Amino acid sequence: MRLDKLLSDMQGITRSEIKRLIKQGTVTVDGVKCASPKQQVDPKIQSVCLLGEEIQYQKFVYYMFNKPGNCVTARQDALHKTVMDYITDKRKGLSPVGRLDLDTEGLLLITDDGMLSHNLLSPAKHVEKVYEAKILGQVTDEDVKAFKNGVHIGDDLPAKPAKLTVLSEGDVSNVRVVITEGRYHQIKRMFSAVGKQVLFLKRVAMGGLWLDETLLPGEYRALREDEKELLGRN
Ligand code: URA
């Protein structure tokens, strides 16, 4: 591939910037300074360095992000910090897979693998998403049954059957919900349909991939090989 394409894909920098860096002699291939952005390189067998740092070629990257609250799932926002503000990898095409609300925390995948995003988000694939929530008041057996049967949340079709488990009871109930859809405000609207309010919401799993609880809100890490395999990628 062309050297400037490799650098622009991996580093998210413009072709004119690359030209300038090459002119300054900061780009080397196998230790030899490059003269032209058009130079052909094979990143699998050659060592390409920018400012002394080796550029690892990866077709796609996959990050597990623990989204904090007060952060928008978008690339840009005028008012709030976005999830992409937390990602220091500036590689081209990186985007979040799906959306979590401003105040929702937890598992968000960030990747440039468009096919994976499509597979995880396609309604036809029924990918399971697991949420943990704090609900104001007691969550009842009737609520569990209603979720199992599919509650009406104001759309043409009711929500698909969901598994609601009460983890602890009290003035505030801790619950776990498994859904196979990803409609707008889905969990909040499902609880609203049974007269309950969600106080806190966190996604803990998606498509069999569980949030690494050692990641603090705002932290991310690359997926391990076994995690990529889980998502059908390797
Ligand atoms: N359901 C919601 O209500 N909000 C989210 O962010 C995700 C699922």
Coordinates of C-alpha atoms and ligand atoms in Angstrom, one line a residue:
M1 CA 0.0 0.0 0.0
R2 CA 1.0 3.6 -0.4
L3 CA 3.0 5.1 2.6
D4 CA 0.7 8.1 2.9
K5 CA -2.4 5.9 3.0
L6 CA -0.9 3.7 5.7
L7 CA 0.0 6.8 7.8
S8 CA -3.3 8.5 7.2
D9 CA -5.4 5.4 8.0
M10 CA -3.4 4.5 11.1
Q11 CA -2.7 7.9 12.5
G12 CA -5.7 9.9 11.2
I13 CA -3.5 12.6 9.8
T14 CA -4.0 14.4 6.5
R15 CA -2.0 13.7 3.4
S16 CA -0.5 17.3 3.4
E17 CA 0.7 16.8 7.0
I18 CA 2.2 13.5 5.9
K19 CA 4.0 15.2 3.1
R20 CA 5.5 17.7 5.5
L21 CA 6.6 15.0 8.0
I22 CA 8.3 13.1 5.2
K23 CA 10.1 16.2 4.0
Q24 CA 11.3 16.7 7.6
G25 CA 12.8 13.2 7.5
T26 CA 10.7 11.9 10.3
V27 CA 9.3 8.9 8.5
T28 CA 11.5 5.8 7.9
V29 CA 10.9 2.4 6.3
D30 CA 13.2 -0.3 7.7
G31 CA 15.4 2.4 9.1
V32 CA 15.8 4.4 5.8
K33 CA 14.4 7.9 5.6
C34 CA 11.5 8.1 3.1
A35 CA 11.6 10.5 0.2
S36 CA 8.1 10.2 -1.2
P37 CA 4.5 9.7 0.2
K38 CA 3.9 7.6 -2.9
Q39 CA 6.4 4.9 -1.8
Q40 CA 4.9 1.4 -1.7
V41 CA 5.3 -0.4 1.6
D42 CA 4.2 -3.7 3.0
P43 CA 3.5 -3.0 6.7
K44 CA 3.3 -6.8 7.4
I45 CA 7.0 -7.3 6.7
Q46 CA 8.4 -3.8 6.8
S47 CA 8.9 -1.6 9.8
V48 CA 7.4 1.9 9.2
C49 CA 8.3 4.5 11.8
L50 CA 7.0 8.0 12.4
L51 CA 9.0 10.1 14.7
G52 CA 10.8 7.0 15.9
E53 CA 7.6 5.1 16.8
E54 CA 6.7 2.0 14.8
I55 CA 3.3 2.1 13.1
Q56 CA 1.5 -1.2 13.6
Y57 CA -0.8 -2.0 10.8
Q58 CA -4.1 -3.4 11.8
K59 CA -6.9 -3.7 9.4
F60 CA -9.5 -2.9 12.1
V61 CA -9.3 -2.0 15.8
Y62 CA -11.7 -2.9 18.5
Y63 CA -12.0 -1.1 21.8
M64 CA -14.1 -1.8 24.8
F65 CA -15.0 1.6 26.4
N66 CA -16.6 2.1 29.8
K67 CA -18.8 5.1 29.0
P68 CA -19.1 7.5 31.8
G69 CA -22.3 9.6 32.4
N70 CA -22.7 13.1 31.0
C71 CA -21.1 12.1 27.8
V72 CA -22.7 12.0 24.4
T73 CA -22.5 9.0 22.1
A74 CA -21.4 11.0 19.0
R75 CA -18.3 12.2 17.3
Q76 CA -19.0 15.8 18.0
D77 CA -21.2 17.8 20.3
A78 CA -21.5 21.5 21.1
L79 CA -22.4 21.1 24.7
H80 CA -21.0 17.9 26.1
K81 CA -17.9 15.8 26.0
T82 CA -18.3 12.9 23.5
V83 CA -17.3 9.3 23.8
M84 CA -14.7 10.0 21.0
D85 CA -13.0 12.6 23.2
Y86 CA -11.9 9.8 25.5
I87 CA -10.3 7.8 22.6
T88 CA -6.7 8.8 22.0
D89 CA -6.4 6.6 18.9
K90 CA -7.2 9.1 16.1
R91 CA -7.3 6.4 13.4
K92 CA -9.7 7.2 10.6
G93 CA -13.2 5.7 10.7
L94 CA -13.4 4.9 14.4
S95 CA -17.0 5.2 15.7
P96 CA -19.1 3.9 18.6
V97 CA -21.3 0.9 17.9
G98 CA -24.8 2.1 18.6
R99 CA -25.8 4.6 21.2
L100 CA -26.2 5.0 24.9
D101 CA -28.1 7.9 26.4
L102 CA -26.2 10.9 27.8
D103 CA -26.6 9.6 31.4
T104 CA -26.2 5.8 30.6
E105 CA -22.9 4.3 31.6
G106 CA -21.1 1.1 30.6
L107 CA -20.1 -1.0 27.7
L108 CA -19.7 0.7 24.4
L109 CA -17.7 -0.8 21.6
I110 CA -15.6 1.5 19.4
T111 CA -14.4 0.2 16.1
D112 CA -13.7 1.0 12.5
D113 CA -15.1 -2.4 11.4
G114 CA -18.3 -1.4 9.8
M115 CA -19.5 -4.9 9.2
L116 CA -19.2 -5.8 12.9
S117 CA -21.2 -2.6 13.8
H118 CA -23.9 -3.6 11.3
N119 CA -24.1 -7.2 12.6
L120 CA -24.4 -6.1 16.2
L121 CA -27.0 -3.4 15.5
S122 CA -29.1 -5.1 12.9
P123 CA -32.6 -5.8 14.4
A124 CA -32.7 -9.0 12.4
K125 CA -29.7 -10.4 14.4
H126 CA -31.4 -10.2 17.8
V127 CA -28.1 -9.5 19.6
E128 CA -28.5 -9.7 23.4
K129 CA -27.7 -6.6 25.4
V130 CA -27.6 -6.8 29.2
Y131 CA -28.3 -3.8 31.4
E132 CA -28.1 -3.2 35.1
A133 CA -30.4 -0.6 36.5
K134 CA -31.5 1.1 39.7
I135 CA -35.3 1.5 39.7
L136 CA -37.2 3.8 42.1
G137 CA -39.5 1.6 44.2
Q138 CA -40.3 -2.2 44.2
V139 CA -40.0 -4.1 41.0
T140 CA -42.8 -6.7 41.2
D141 CA -43.5 -10.2 39.7
E142 CA -46.1 -8.5 37.5
D143 CA -43.3 -6.3 36.0
V144 CA -41.2 -9.4 35.4
K145 CA -44.2 -11.0 33.6
A146 CA -45.0 -7.9 31.7
F147 CA -41.4 -7.7 30.4
K148 CA -41.6 -11.4 29.5
N149 CA -44.7 -10.8 27.4
G150 CA -43.5 -7.7 25.8
V151 CA -44.6 -4.3 27.1
H152 CA -46.1 -1.5 24.9
I153 CA -43.7 1.4 24.9
G154 CA -45.5 3.8 22.5
D155 CA -44.3 2.4 19.2
D156 CA -46.4 0.5 16.7
L157 CA -45.1 -2.8 17.9
P158 CA -44.6 -3.8 21.6
A159 CA -41.1 -4.4 22.9
K160 CA -39.8 -7.9 22.2
P161 CA -39.9 -10.3 25.3
A162 CA -37.2 -9.3 27.8
K163 CA -35.8 -11.0 30.8
L164 CA -36.1 -8.9 33.9
T165 CA -34.3 -10.2 37.1
V166 CA -34.6 -8.5 40.4
L167 CA -31.1 -8.5 42.1
S168 CA -32.1 -6.7 45.3
E169 CA -35.2 -5.1 46.6
G170 CA -35.9 -1.9 48.7
D171 CA -36.9 1.7 48.2
V172 CA -34.6 1.4 45.2
S173 CA -34.5 -2.0 43.3
N174 CA -31.4 -3.3 41.6
V175 CA -32.3 -5.2 38.4
R176 CA -30.8 -6.8 35.4
V177 CA -32.6 -6.7 32.0
V178 CA -31.7 -8.6 28.9
I179 CA -33.1 -7.2 25.6
T180 CA -32.6 -8.1 22.0
E181 CA -33.5 -4.8 20.5
G182 CA -32.0 -1.3 20.6
R183 CA -34.8 1.2 20.4
Y184 CA -34.5 4.8 21.5
H185 CA -34.6 5.0 25.4
Q186 CA -35.8 1.4 25.3
I187 CA -35.1 0.4 28.9
K188 CA -36.4 3.7 30.3
R189 CA -39.5 3.4 28.2
M190 CA -40.1 -0.2 29.3
F191 CA -40.0 0.7 32.9
S192 CA -42.1 3.8 32.3
A193 CA -44.7 1.4 30.7
V194 CA -45.0 -0.4 34.1
G195 CA -45.1 2.9 36.0
K196 CA -41.5 2.9 37.2
Q197 CA -38.6 5.3 36.9
V198 CA -35.0 4.4 36.0
L199 CA -32.6 6.2 38.3
F200 CA -29.3 4.7 36.9
L201 CA -28.6 2.6 33.9
K202 CA -25.5 0.8 32.9
R203 CA -24.9 -1.7 30.0
V204 CA -22.8 -4.6 31.1
A205 CA -22.8 -6.9 28.1
M206 CA -23.5 -7.0 24.4
G207 CA -23.4 -10.0 22.0
G208 CA -21.8 -12.1 24.7
L209 CA -19.0 -9.6 25.4
W210 CA -19.0 -8.5 29.0
L211 CA -17.7 -5.2 30.3
D212 CA -14.3 -5.5 32.0
E213 CA -15.1 -4.2 35.4
T214 CA -11.5 -3.1 36.0
L215 CA -12.1 -0.3 33.5
L216 CA -13.1 2.8 35.3
P217 CA -15.7 5.1 33.7
G218 CA -13.9 6.9 30.8
E219 CA -11.3 4.2 30.4
Y220 CA -11.0 1.8 27.4
R221 CA -8.8 -1.0 26.2
A222 CA -8.3 -3.1 23.0
L223 CA -10.3 -6.3 22.9
R224 CA -8.4 -9.5 23.6
E225 CA -8.2 -12.2 20.9
D226 CA -10.8 -14.4 22.7
E227 CA -13.2 -11.4 22.9
K228 CA -12.8 -10.6 19.2
E229 CA -13.5 -14.3 18.5
L230 CA -16.7 -14.1 20.6
L231 CA -17.9 -11.4 18.2
G232 CA -17.0 -13.5 15.2
R233 CA -13.8 -11.5 14.4
N234 CA -10.3 -12.8 14.2
Ligands
URA1 N1 -32.1 2.0 27.1 C1 -32.2 3.3 27.5 O1 -33.3 3.7 28.0 N2 -31.1 4.0 27.4 C2 -29.9 3.6 27.0 O2 -29.0 4.3 26.9 C3 -29.8 2.3 26.5 C4 -31.0 1.5 26.6

